Each structure stands twice: as C-alpha cells, then as structure tokens.
PDB file of C-alpha atoms in Angstrom:
ATOM      1  CA  MET A1177     -75.766 126.861  57.383  1.00 44.00           C
ATOM      2  CA  SER A1178     -77.767 125.652  54.342  1.00 41.00           C
ATOM      3  CA  GLU A1179     -81.025 126.952  56.036  1.00 43.00           C
ATOM      4  CA  ASP A1180     -79.696 130.350  56.547  1.00 45.00           C
ATOM      5  CA  ASN A1181     -78.542 130.545  52.761  1.00 46.00           C
ATOM      6  CA  PRO A1182     -80.377 127.925  50.951  1.00 45.00           C
ATOM      7  CA  HIS A1183     -79.164 129.464  47.468  1.00 46.00           C
ATOM      8  CA  SER A1184     -75.426 129.121  48.437  1.00 43.00           C
ATOM      9  CA  THR A1185     -74.888 125.621  46.884  1.00 45.00           C
ATOM     10  CA  SER A1186     -75.603 127.477  43.113  1.00 45.00           C
ATOM     11  CA  GLY A1187     -73.541 130.480  42.665  1.00 45.00           C
ATOM     12  CA  SER A1188     -75.374 131.624  39.819  1.00 46.00           C
ATOM     13  CA  SER A1189     -78.916 131.464  41.092  1.00 45.00           C
ATOM     14  CA  ASN A1190     -77.936 133.716  43.842  1.00 45.00           C
ATOM     15  CA  LYS A1191     -77.129 136.424  41.112  1.00 48.00           C
ATOM     16  CA  GLY A1192     -79.804 138.677  39.538  1.00 55.00           C
ATOM     17  CA  TRP A1193     -80.584 138.893  35.596  1.00 53.00           C
ATOM     18  CA  LEU A1194     -78.010 141.670  35.224  1.00 56.00           C
ATOM     19  CA  ASP A1195     -75.254 139.862  36.906  1.00 58.00           C
ATOM     20  CA  LYS A1196     -76.016 136.757  34.624  1.00 52.00           C
ATOM     21  CA  ILE A1197     -76.118 139.185  31.389  1.00 53.00           C
ATOM     22  CA  VAL A1198     -72.618 140.495  32.312  1.00 53.00           C
ATOM     23  CA  GLN A1199     -71.490 137.173  33.181  1.00 51.00           C
ATOM     24  CA  SER A1200     -72.111 135.928  29.870  1.00 51.00           C
ATOM     25  CA  PHE A1201     -69.978 138.131  27.933  1.00 50.00           C
ATOM     26  CA  ASN A1202     -66.191 139.046  27.969  1.00 50.00           C
ATOM     27  CA  GLY A1203     -65.229 142.666  28.112  1.00 57.00           C
ATOM     28  CA  GLU A1204     -67.492 145.625  28.878  1.00 68.00           C
ATOM     29  CA  PRO A1205     -69.838 147.409  26.596  1.00 65.00           C
ATOM     30  CA  LYS A1206     -68.521 150.726  25.087  1.00 68.00           C
ATOM     31  CA  ASN A1207     -71.684 152.246  23.943  1.00 69.00           C
ATOM     32  CA  LYS A1208     -75.516 151.805  23.720  1.00 67.00           C
ATOM     33  CA  GLU A1209     -75.467 149.782  20.805  1.00 72.00           C
ATOM     34  CA  ASP A1210     -73.133 147.148  22.659  1.00 72.00           C
ATOM     35  CA  ILE A1211     -75.611 147.266  25.665  1.00 72.00           C
ATOM     36  CA  VAL A1212     -78.628 146.600  23.292  1.00 71.00           C
ATOM     37  CA  GLU A1213     -77.032 143.650  21.584  1.00 77.00           C
ATOM     38  CA  ILE A1214     -76.215 142.185  25.217  1.00 77.00           C
ATOM     39  CA  ILE A1215     -79.824 142.515  26.098  1.00 76.00           C
ATOM     40  CA  THR A1216     -81.228 141.044  22.740  1.00 78.00           C
ATOM     41  CA  ASP A1217     -78.729 138.365  23.226  1.00 78.00           C
ATOM     42  CA  ALA A1218     -79.848 137.860  26.818  1.00 76.00           C
ATOM     43  CA  GLU A1219     -83.056 137.368  25.526  1.00 75.00           C
ATOM     44  CA  GLN A1220     -82.383 134.760  23.180  1.00 81.00           C
ATOM     45  CA  ARG A1221     -80.686 132.989  25.777  1.00 78.00           C
ATOM     46  CA  GLU A1222     -83.778 133.132  28.011  1.00 77.00           C
ATOM     47  CA  VAL A1223     -81.983 134.867  30.616  1.00 77.00           C
ATOM     48  CA  ILE A1224     -84.615 137.662  30.505  1.00 78.00           C
ATOM     49  CA  ASP A1225     -88.031 137.514  28.902  1.00 77.00           C
ATOM     50  CA  PRO A1226     -89.132 139.912  26.355  1.00 75.00           C
ATOM     51  CA  GLN A1227     -91.037 142.299  28.714  1.00 73.00           C
ATOM     52  CA  THR A1228     -87.740 142.773  30.549  1.00 75.00           C
ATOM     53  CA  ARG A1229     -85.833 143.476  27.620  1.00 73.00           C
ATOM     54  CA  GLU A1230     -88.448 146.298  26.592  1.00 74.00           C
ATOM     55  CA  MET A1231     -88.082 147.870  29.887  1.00 74.00           C
ATOM     56  CA  ILE A1232     -84.544 148.033  29.720  1.00 75.00           C
ATOM     57  CA  GLU A1233     -84.753 149.590  26.422  1.00 72.00           C
ATOM     58  CA  GLY A1234     -87.323 151.845  27.356  1.00 71.00           C
ATOM     59  CA  VAL A1235     -85.236 153.061  30.305  1.00 74.00           C
ATOM     60  CA  MET A1236     -82.361 153.681  27.918  1.00 74.00           C
ATOM     61  CA  GLY A1237     -84.544 155.850  25.484  1.00 72.00           C
ATOM     62  CA  VAL A1238     -85.837 158.094  28.146  1.00 76.00           C
ATOM     63  CA  ASN A1239     -82.361 159.091  28.975  1.00 78.00           C
ATOM     64  CA  GLU A1240     -81.895 160.457  25.589  1.00 79.00           C
ATOM     65  CA  MET A1241     -85.530 162.079  25.177  1.00 86.00           C
ATOM     66  CA  ARG A1242     -86.616 165.628  26.104  1.00 90.00           C
ATOM     67  CA  VAL A1243     -89.955 166.540  27.203  1.00 92.00           C
ATOM     68  CA  ARG A1244     -91.123 167.979  23.401  1.00 89.00           C
ATOM     69  CA  ASP A1245     -90.785 164.277  22.440  1.00 86.00           C
ATOM     70  CA  ILE A1246     -93.531 163.106  24.639  1.00 85.00           C
ATOM     71  CA  MET A1247     -95.819 165.806  25.773  1.00 88.00           C
ATOM     72  CA  ILE A1248     -99.523 166.075  24.976  1.00 86.00           C
ATOM     73  CA  PRO A1249     -99.579 168.776  22.325  1.00 85.00           C
ATOM     74  CA  ARG A1250    -101.318 172.111  23.268  1.00 85.00           C
ATOM     75  CA  ALA A1251    -104.039 171.477  20.773  1.00 79.00           C
ATOM     76  CA  GLN A1252    -105.108 168.157  22.531  1.00 78.00           C
ATOM     77  CA  MET A1253    -105.179 169.837  26.146  1.00 87.00           C
ATOM     78  CA  ILE A1254    -108.223 169.602  28.072  1.00 87.00           C
ATOM     79  CA  THR A1255    -108.851 172.576  30.021  1.00 91.00           C
ATOM     80  CA  ILE A1256    -111.299 174.563  32.055  1.00 92.00           C
ATOM     81  CA  ASN A1257    -111.836 178.309  32.180  1.00 93.00           C
ATOM     82  CA  ILE A1258    -111.486 179.862  35.447  1.00 93.00           C
ATOM     83  CA  ASP A1259    -114.716 181.643  34.763  1.00 91.00           C
ATOM     84  CA  GLU A1260    -116.645 178.435  34.409  1.00 89.00           C
ATOM     85  CA  SER A1261    -119.044 177.159  36.850  1.00 86.00           C
ATOM     86  CA  VAL A1262    -119.265 173.635  38.358  1.00 85.00           C
ATOM     87  CA  GLU A1263    -122.229 173.005  35.842  1.00 84.00           C
ATOM     88  CA  GLU A1264    -120.133 174.027  33.042  1.00 86.00           C
ATOM     89  CA  PHE A1265    -117.076 172.257  33.655  1.00 88.00           C
ATOM     90  CA  LEU A1266    -118.144 168.884  35.319  1.00 85.00           C
ATOM     91  CA  PRO A1267    -119.550 167.443  32.124  1.00 83.00           C
ATOM     92  CA  VAL A1268    -115.957 167.961  30.533  1.00 82.00           C
ATOM     93  CA  MET A1269    -114.225 166.290  33.597  1.00 83.00           C
ATOM     94  CA  LEU A1270    -116.706 163.436  33.540  1.00 80.00           C
ATOM     95  CA  ASP A1271    -116.682 162.831  29.478  1.00 74.00           C
ATOM     96  CA  SER A1272    -112.405 162.668  29.628  1.00 75.00           C
ATOM     97  CA  ALA A1273    -112.102 160.674  32.871  1.00 76.00           C
ATOM     98  CA  HIS A1274    -108.956 162.545  33.673  1.00 84.00           C
ATOM     99  CA  SER A1275    -107.831 163.662  37.362  1.00 88.00           C
ATOM    100  CA  ARG A1276    -106.055 166.870  36.728  1.00 92.00           C
ATOM    101  CA  PHE A1277    -106.903 169.756  34.513  1.00 94.00           C
ATOM    102  CA  PRO A1278    -105.050 172.808  33.704  1.00 95.00           C
ATOM    103  CA  VAL A1279    -107.255 175.792  34.599  1.00 95.00           C
ATOM    104  CA  ILE A1280    -106.967 178.855  31.881  1.00 94.00           C
ATOM    105  CA  ASN A1281    -107.875 182.485  31.920  1.00 93.00           C
ATOM    106  CA  GLU A1282    -108.501 183.755  28.408  1.00 85.00           C
ATOM    107  CA  ASP A1283    -106.520 181.093  26.583  1.00 90.00           C
ATOM    108  CA  LYS A1284    -104.031 178.362  26.885  1.00 92.00           C
ATOM    109  CA  ASP A1285    -101.166 180.538  27.299  1.00 93.00           C
ATOM    110  CA  HIS A1286    -102.429 181.864  30.616  1.00 94.00           C
ATOM    111  CA  ILE A1287    -102.450 179.143  33.049  1.00 95.00           C
ATOM    112  CA  GLU A1288    -104.010 179.628  36.653  1.00 95.00           C
ATOM    113  CA  GLY A1289    -103.408 176.228  38.039  1.00 95.00           C
ATOM    114  CA  ILE A1290    -104.090 172.921  37.970  1.00 95.00           C
ATOM    115  CA  LEU A1291    -107.450 171.705  39.457  1.00 93.00           C
ATOM    116  CA  LEU A1292    -107.252 168.082  40.778  1.00 92.00           C
ATOM    117  CA  ALA A1293    -110.658 166.244  40.604  1.00 89.00           C
ATOM    118  CA  LYS A1294    -110.695 164.865  44.173  1.00 88.00           C
ATOM    119  CA  ASP A1295    -110.254 168.305  45.429  1.00 87.00           C
ATOM    120  CA  LEU A1296    -114.246 168.683  44.617  1.00 86.00           C
ATOM    121  CA  LEU A1297    -115.258 165.850  46.784  1.00 82.00           C
ATOM    122  CA  ALA A1298    -115.105 168.731  49.906  1.00 76.00           C
ATOM    123  CA  TYR A1299    -117.976 170.578  48.148  1.00 76.00           C
ATOM    124  CA  ALA A1300    -119.901 167.582  47.052  1.00 70.00           C
ATOM    125  CA  PHE A1301    -121.421 166.381  50.338  1.00 69.00           C
ATOM    126  CA  ILE A1302    -121.873 170.042  51.765  1.00 70.00           C
ATOM    127  CA  PRO A1303    -125.142 171.297  50.546  1.00 69.00           C
ATOM    128  CA  GLY A1304    -125.052 175.049  49.946  1.00 69.00           C
ATOM    129  CA  LYS A1305    -121.274 175.513  50.594  1.00 72.00           C
ATOM    130  CA  GLU A1306    -119.909 178.524  48.413  1.00 78.00           C
ATOM    131  CA  PHE A1307    -117.498 177.263  45.641  1.00 81.00           C
ATOM    132  CA  HIS A1308    -114.797 179.433  43.992  1.00 83.00           C
ATOM    133  CA  LEU A1309    -112.579 177.596  41.488  1.00 89.00           C
ATOM    134  CA  LYS A1310    -109.569 179.760  42.307  1.00 88.00           C
ATOM    135  CA  ASP A1311    -109.788 178.588  45.909  1.00 87.00           C
ATOM    136  CA  VAL A1312    -108.996 174.888  45.224  1.00 89.00           C
ATOM    137  CA  LEU A1313    -106.320 175.324  42.554  1.00 93.00           C
ATOM    138  CA  ARG A1314    -102.934 173.588  42.866  1.00 93.00           C
ATOM    139  CA  ASN A1315     -99.690 175.460  41.753  1.00 93.00           C
ATOM    140  CA  ALA A1316     -98.776 174.603  37.931  1.00 94.00           C
ATOM    141  CA  VAL A1317     -95.313 173.495  37.550  1.00 94.00           C
ATOM    142  CA  ILE A1318     -93.789 174.723  34.515  1.00 95.00           C
ATOM    143  CA  VAL A1319     -90.898 173.022  32.572  1.00 95.00           C
ATOM    144  CA  PRO A1320     -89.074 173.980  29.064  1.00 96.00           C
ATOM    145  CA  GLU A1321     -89.674 171.801  26.065  1.00 94.00           C
ATOM    146  CA  SER A1322     -85.762 171.112  26.012  1.00 93.00           C
ATOM    147  CA  LYS A1323     -85.809 169.375  29.523  1.00 94.00           C
ATOM    148  CA  ARG A1324     -84.444 165.831  29.839  1.00 92.00           C
ATOM    149  CA  VAL A1325     -87.203 163.401  30.488  1.00 91.00           C
ATOM    150  CA  ASP A1326     -85.124 161.517  32.985  1.00 90.00           C
ATOM    151  CA  VAL A1327     -84.505 164.595  34.777  1.00 92.00           C
ATOM    152  CA  LEU A1328     -88.325 165.229  34.862  1.00 93.00           C
ATOM    153  CA  LEU A1329     -89.177 161.797  36.246  1.00 90.00           C
ATOM    154  CA  LYS A1330     -86.753 162.231  39.052  1.00 91.00           C
ATOM    155  CA  GLU A1331     -88.301 165.505  40.112  1.00 93.00           C
ATOM    156  CA  PHE A1332     -92.005 163.959  39.417  1.00 92.00           C
ATOM    157  CA  ARG A1333     -90.733 161.469  42.116  1.00 91.00           C
ATOM    158  CA  GLN A1334     -89.056 163.644  44.565  1.00 92.00           C
ATOM    159  CA  GLN A1335     -91.538 166.584  44.464  1.00 91.00           C
ATOM    160  CA  ARG A1336     -94.741 164.189  44.392  1.00 89.00           C
ATOM    161  CA  TYR A1337     -96.272 166.015  41.454  1.00 89.00           C
ATOM    162  CA  HIS A1338     -97.799 164.307  38.503  1.00 92.00           C
ATOM    163  CA  MET A1339     -98.123 166.843  35.571  1.00 95.00           C
ATOM    164  CA  ALA A1340     -96.170 169.645  34.203  1.00 95.00           C
ATOM    165  CA  ILE A1341     -96.885 172.638  31.954  1.00 96.00           C
ATOM    166  CA  VAL A1342     -94.356 172.541  28.965  1.00 95.00           C
ATOM    167  CA  VAL A1343     -93.445 175.942  27.346  1.00 95.00           C
ATOM    168  CA  ASP A1344     -91.765 176.912  24.555  1.00 91.00           C
ATOM    169  CA  GLU A1345     -88.342 179.262  24.115  1.00 88.00           C
ATOM    170  CA  TYR A1346     -90.656 182.055  24.009  1.00 88.00           C
ATOM    171  CA  GLY A1347     -92.718 181.495  27.406  1.00 90.00           C
ATOM    172  CA  GLY A1348     -96.122 180.188  25.309  1.00 93.00           C
ATOM    173  CA  VAL A1349     -97.637 176.993  26.384  1.00 94.00           C
ATOM    174  CA  SER A1350     -96.844 173.993  24.099  1.00 92.00           C
ATOM    175  CA  GLY A1351     -98.491 171.402  25.757  1.00 92.00           C
ATOM    176  CA  LEU A1352     -98.545 169.311  28.969  1.00 94.00           C
ATOM    177  CA  VAL A1353     -96.684 166.049  30.371  1.00 93.00           C
ATOM    178  CA  THR A1354     -97.633 163.544  32.821  1.00 92.00           C
ATOM    179  CA  ILE A1355     -96.008 161.176  35.079  1.00 90.00           C
ATOM    180  CA  GLU A1356     -97.810 158.368  32.906  1.00 87.00           C
ATOM    181  CA  ASP A1357     -96.613 159.556  29.678  1.00 86.00           C
ATOM    182  CA  ILE A1358     -92.971 158.708  31.003  1.00 85.00           C
ATOM    183  CA  LEU A1359     -93.847 155.689  32.469  1.00 84.00           C
ATOM    184  CA  GLU A1360     -95.538 154.615  29.188  1.00 81.00           C
ATOM    185  CA  ILE A1361     -92.190 154.958  27.380  1.00 78.00           C
ATOM    186  CA  ILE A1362     -90.670 152.498  30.064  1.00 77.00           C
ATOM    187  CA  VAL A1363     -93.317 149.818  30.464  1.00 73.00           C
ATOM    188  CA  GLY A1364     -95.599 150.521  27.393  1.00 65.00           C
ATOM    189  CA  GLU A1365     -99.072 151.751  27.138  1.00 60.00           C
ATOM    190  CA  ILE A1366    -100.980 151.905  30.423  1.00 55.00           C
ATOM    191  CA  GLU A1367    -104.690 151.284  29.826  1.00 55.00           C
ATOM    192  CA  ASP A1368    -107.458 151.614  32.467  1.00 53.00           C
ATOM    193  CA  GLU A1369    -111.003 150.858  32.675  1.00 46.00           C
ATOM    194  CA  HIS A1370    -111.790 154.175  30.530  1.00 47.00           C
ATOM    195  CA  ASP A1371    -109.684 153.283  27.434  1.00 48.00           C
ATOM    196  CA  ILE A1372    -111.495 151.897  24.539  1.00 44.00           C
ATOM    197  CA  GLU A1373    -110.132 148.439  23.280  1.00 45.00           C
ATOM    198  CA  GLU A1374    -109.856 147.895  19.496  1.00 44.00           C
ATOM    199  CA  THR A1375    -111.689 144.607  18.922  1.00 39.00           C
ATOM    200  CA  ASP A1376    -112.772 144.822  15.403  1.00 41.00           C
ATOM    201  CA  ALA A1377    -111.215 142.238  13.143  1.00 44.00           C
ATOM    202  CA  ASP A1378    -112.041 144.044   9.847  1.00 67.00           C
ATOM    203  CA  ASP A1379    -110.540 147.327   9.036  1.00 83.00           C
ATOM    204  CA  ILE A1380    -113.614 148.641   7.265  1.00 90.00           C
ATOM    205  CA  ARG A1381    -117.149 147.710   8.720  1.00 86.00           C
ATOM    206  CA  PRO A1382    -120.632 149.022   7.749  1.00 86.00           C
ATOM    207  CA  LEU A1383    -122.876 150.498  10.497  1.00 81.00           C
ATOM    208  CA  ASN A1384    -125.574 151.142   8.111  1.00 78.00           C
ATOM    209  CA  THR A1385    -126.279 152.359   4.568  1.00 78.00           C
ATOM    210  CA  TYR A1386    -124.206 155.464   4.774  1.00 84.00           C
ATOM    211  CA  THR A1387    -121.958 155.159   7.422  1.00 88.00           C
ATOM    212  CA  TYR A1388    -118.822 152.694   8.027  1.00 91.00           C
ATOM    213  CA  SER A1389    -116.261 152.075  11.003  1.00 89.00           C
ATOM    214  CA  VAL A1390    -112.692 152.387   9.618  1.00 92.00           C
ATOM    215  CA  LYS A1391    -109.591 151.733  11.351  1.00 91.00           C
ATOM    216  CA  ALA A1392    -107.197 154.642  11.082  1.00 91.00           C
ATOM    217  CA  LEU A1393    -104.537 152.351   9.809  1.00 90.00           C
ATOM    218  CA  THR A1394    -106.108 151.041   6.762  1.00 92.00           C
ATOM    219  CA  PRO A1395    -103.914 151.486   3.963  1.00 92.00           C
ATOM    220  CA  ILE A1396    -104.817 154.403   1.382  1.00 93.00           C
ATOM    221  CA  GLU A1397    -104.897 151.798  -1.440  1.00 92.00           C
ATOM    222  CA  ASP A1398    -107.469 149.564   0.401  1.00 93.00           C
ATOM    223  CA  PHE A1399    -109.520 152.721   1.460  1.00 94.00           C
ATOM    224  CA  ASN A1400    -109.698 154.005  -2.273  1.00 94.00           C
ATOM    225  CA  THR A1401    -110.617 150.583  -3.363  1.00 93.00           C
ATOM    226  CA  PHE A1402    -113.508 149.982  -1.156  1.00 93.00           C
ATOM    227  CA  PHE A1403    -114.925 153.383  -1.070  1.00 93.00           C
ATOM    228  CA  GLU A1404    -114.046 154.123  -4.812  1.00 92.00           C
ATOM    229  CA  SER A1405    -112.201 157.376  -3.362  1.00 93.00           C
ATOM    230  CA  SER A1406    -108.979 158.823  -4.931  1.00 92.00           C
ATOM    231  CA  TYR A1407    -107.028 160.238  -1.964  1.00 93.00           C
ATOM    232  CA  ASP A1408    -103.381 160.581  -2.682  1.00 90.00           C
ATOM    233  CA  GLU A1409    -101.156 157.656  -1.638  1.00 86.00           C
ATOM    234  CA  GLU A1410     -98.275 160.100  -1.394  1.00 85.00           C
ATOM    235  CA  GLN A1411     -99.738 162.193   0.989  1.00 85.00           C
ATOM    236  CA  ALA A1412     -99.849 159.240   3.800  1.00 86.00           C
ATOM    237  CA  ASP A1413     -99.653 155.386   4.021  1.00 86.00           C
ATOM    238  CA  THR A1414    -103.043 155.304   5.870  1.00 91.00           C
ATOM    239  CA  ILE A1415    -106.379 156.844   5.871  1.00 94.00           C
ATOM    240  CA  GLY A1416    -105.603 158.138   9.506  1.00 91.00           C
ATOM    241  CA  GLY A1417    -102.636 160.119   8.118  1.00 90.00           C
ATOM    242  CA  ILE A1418    -104.873 161.901   5.465  1.00 93.00           C
ATOM    243  CA  VAL A1419    -107.410 162.825   8.180  1.00 94.00           C
ATOM    244  CA  LEU A1420    -104.463 164.104  10.570  1.00 90.00           C
ATOM    245  CA  LYS A1421    -103.123 165.882   7.692  1.00 89.00           C
ATOM    246  CA  ALA A1422    -106.525 167.547   7.099  1.00 92.00           C
ATOM    247  CA  PHE A1423    -106.864 168.420  10.400  1.00 90.00           C
ATOM    248  CA  GLY A1424    -103.570 170.127  10.430  1.00 86.00           C
ATOM    249  CA  HIS A1425    -103.391 169.164  14.485  1.00 83.00           C
ATOM    250  CA  MET A1426    -104.047 166.162  16.515  1.00 83.00           C
ATOM    251  CA  PRO A1427    -108.072 165.977  16.584  1.00 87.00           C
ATOM    252  CA  ASN A1428    -109.810 164.934  19.531  1.00 85.00           C
ATOM    253  CA  THR A1429    -112.329 162.250  19.704  1.00 84.00           C
ATOM    254  CA  ASP A1430    -115.660 163.546  18.315  1.00 85.00           C
ATOM    255  CA  ASP A1431    -114.041 165.792  16.037  1.00 91.00           C
ATOM    256  CA  GLU A1432    -115.455 165.947  12.406  1.00 93.00           C
ATOM    257  CA  ILE A1433    -113.811 167.064   8.958  1.00 95.00           C
ATOM    258  CA  LYS A1434    -115.005 166.745   5.497  1.00 95.00           C
ATOM    259  CA  ILE A1435    -112.514 165.443   2.792  1.00 94.00           C
ATOM    260  CA  GLY A1436    -113.529 165.642  -0.589  1.00 92.00           C
ATOM    261  CA  ASP A1437    -117.222 163.829  -0.600  1.00 91.00           C
ATOM    262  CA  LEU A1438    -116.661 162.059   2.790  1.00 95.00           C
ATOM    263  CA  VAL A1439    -117.069 163.120   6.205  1.00 95.00           C
ATOM    264  CA  PHE A1440    -114.771 161.493   8.902  1.00 96.00           C
ATOM    265  CA  LYS A1441    -115.359 161.469  12.313  1.00 93.00           C
ATOM    266  CA  VAL A1442    -112.725 160.607  15.190  1.00 92.00           C
ATOM    267  CA  THR A1443    -114.470 157.973  17.190  1.00 88.00           C
ATOM    268  CA  ASN A1444    -111.371 156.556  18.823  1.00 84.00           C
ATOM    269  CA  SER A1445    -107.993 158.334  19.645  1.00 82.00           C
ATOM    270  CA  ASP A1446    -105.181 158.577  22.208  1.00 75.00           C
ATOM    271  CA  LYS A1447    -102.561 161.404  23.033  1.00 67.00           C
ATOM    272  CA  ARG A1448    -100.536 160.800  20.136  1.00 70.00           C
ATOM    273  CA  ARG A1449    -102.778 159.045  17.475  1.00 79.00           C
ATOM    274  CA  ILE A1450    -106.192 158.513  15.889  1.00 88.00           C
ATOM    275  CA  LEU A1451    -107.457 154.998  16.208  1.00 87.00           C
ATOM    276  CA  GLN A1452    -110.685 154.847  14.571  1.00 90.00           C
ATOM    277  CA  LEU A1453    -112.991 156.771  12.292  1.00 93.00           C
ATOM    278  CA  LYS A1454    -116.566 156.831  11.280  1.00 92.00           C
ATOM    279  CA  VAL A1455    -116.894 157.387   7.585  1.00 94.00           C
ATOM    280  CA  THR A1456    -120.155 159.060   6.308  1.00 93.00           C
ATOM    281  CA  LEU A1457    -121.069 158.847   2.720  1.00 91.00           C
ATOM    282  CA  PRO A1458    -122.640 161.668   0.637  1.00 85.00           C
ATOM    283  CA  ASN A1459    -126.292 161.607   0.284  1.00 70.00           C
ATOM    284  CA  SER A1460    -126.862 160.520   3.741  1.00 48.00           C
ATOM    285  CA  ASP A1461    -129.934 161.437   5.799  1.00 50.00           C
ATOM    286  CA  ASP A1462    -127.687 162.318   8.806  1.00 46.00           C
TER     287      ASP A1462
END
C-alpha cells in the first residue's frame, strides 16, 4: 500500500500549499486584507516563496481592475493604414517586432481589422501572387473601457483571441489590450529577445561631448545639478516625468522634444513608461 501512496505516511506533505496556508490559521478570512495577511505570513513561514505570493496578489488585483487600467493608450498604438502597400508597412512591423497590428482607415477611430504577421507568410514564398491587405484581416474584437479584466481574460482563453480594441463611452477608440498585458499583472513583466535590458549602473553617462544617456528615473535634483539646469522639482520627481509632461502623452521610442535648452530623445520605453533618454546639449554639431 505504501508503494501506491508513498506520501501517505506524512499527512501534511500530501496537501497543496493553499491547504497549508489555511491549516496555519484559525477562522476564515473575512476580506481581502485578511487574505493578503495570510499570504504574507505564509511567505514568512516559507510555506510559499516570494514569487508565489506575488502571483496570488496579482490574481487578486486582476479581479478588481478594469480594462482602462491596463490598456495601451491610443497614442501608443502601432497601426497600419488599409491603403498602405507591403513595402510601406513592413518596416513598421519589423521595427516594432509585434505579431498583431490594428489596421485603420483614415484614423484610429476607424478600425478595419487586425493583421497577424504570420498571415503574410502565404504571400512571401509565392512570387507574383497578388496581395490585398483587406483579404488577410481578422475581425477586431471591441471591448469597453469599463470591462472587468478577469472577465476579459476568460474571454481571451475561451474564444482564443489575443488582442482587443478598447473604446470609450462615446465609441471612440481609446487604446488596445492584449492577453500579455493581463498576464503581466499576474506573473510580472514578460520579456522577450526584443526587449532591451537596462544594464547601465550610472544614471547619467556621457556618449560624446554634447550628448548623454540618462535614465528616466534620475531625480530632478540630480539632473539639475549635473546639467546646471533648473527644471521644476514640483512638476515631477524624475526627469522622465518632466519629459512625459512636456509631450502630453506617452511618447514612443525615438520621439524627440526640446525642453528649455536641452533636446530629449526617448531611446528606450515600454507600453507604460519611459526608461532611457538621450540628452543633447545646445551648440552641438548634431
């Protein structure tokens, strides 16, 4: 019998980590705060590891969030125009390294469908085959900003789609959301081979006489001291915050803006934040 159930001699070893957590406490949790306390205590007791705790808290967070909280804003949507040729939109696809692209007509409020990069493969190896973008589009899934994220995740899984266009109460496109955006809430940032890793130890590094690489999280006070500038510390805590405020929207990588005497170029960013900047001083030869 011991061979059929080798763990039967140890009752607790046959229980999952959740059973162990519940077994460690008397009574039942009455609210979210109680659950968080139980999970934190379980981590301290080494019943679960820190990664497991973070995932549990992530799942709990998803249950309370709306699509508007995690969507990629309209200004950051990388789109393709229905009238563009392959030669025109292919560089955009390659540069972004995304696999799905909203296809628009006139502007981002008019979504014609979704282009999957893999759908172009059928044309790549057949010389002379006529290509029309509208022939390979997938239907766009539309969801409201107010939709619960946990409900959307269930729909993503059941209906097997990976991207949805988000609209506001007036029907205008306000952004998009992907299944990856939701999973990152649970498991943390998902990086791939296209993501740029920040390895610089210094917040401010000279590139040449007139240009510097600056981490977006560099405090305003440190930035002002280094560059002898006078950016308002009350407007933002970091130089990335000053740049974001100046743009008025989330900029894309390679976007530039001049603030005072300095030119700021976004050299690394993700869907929600600026990561790295190139700062060019005045009187440069660039």
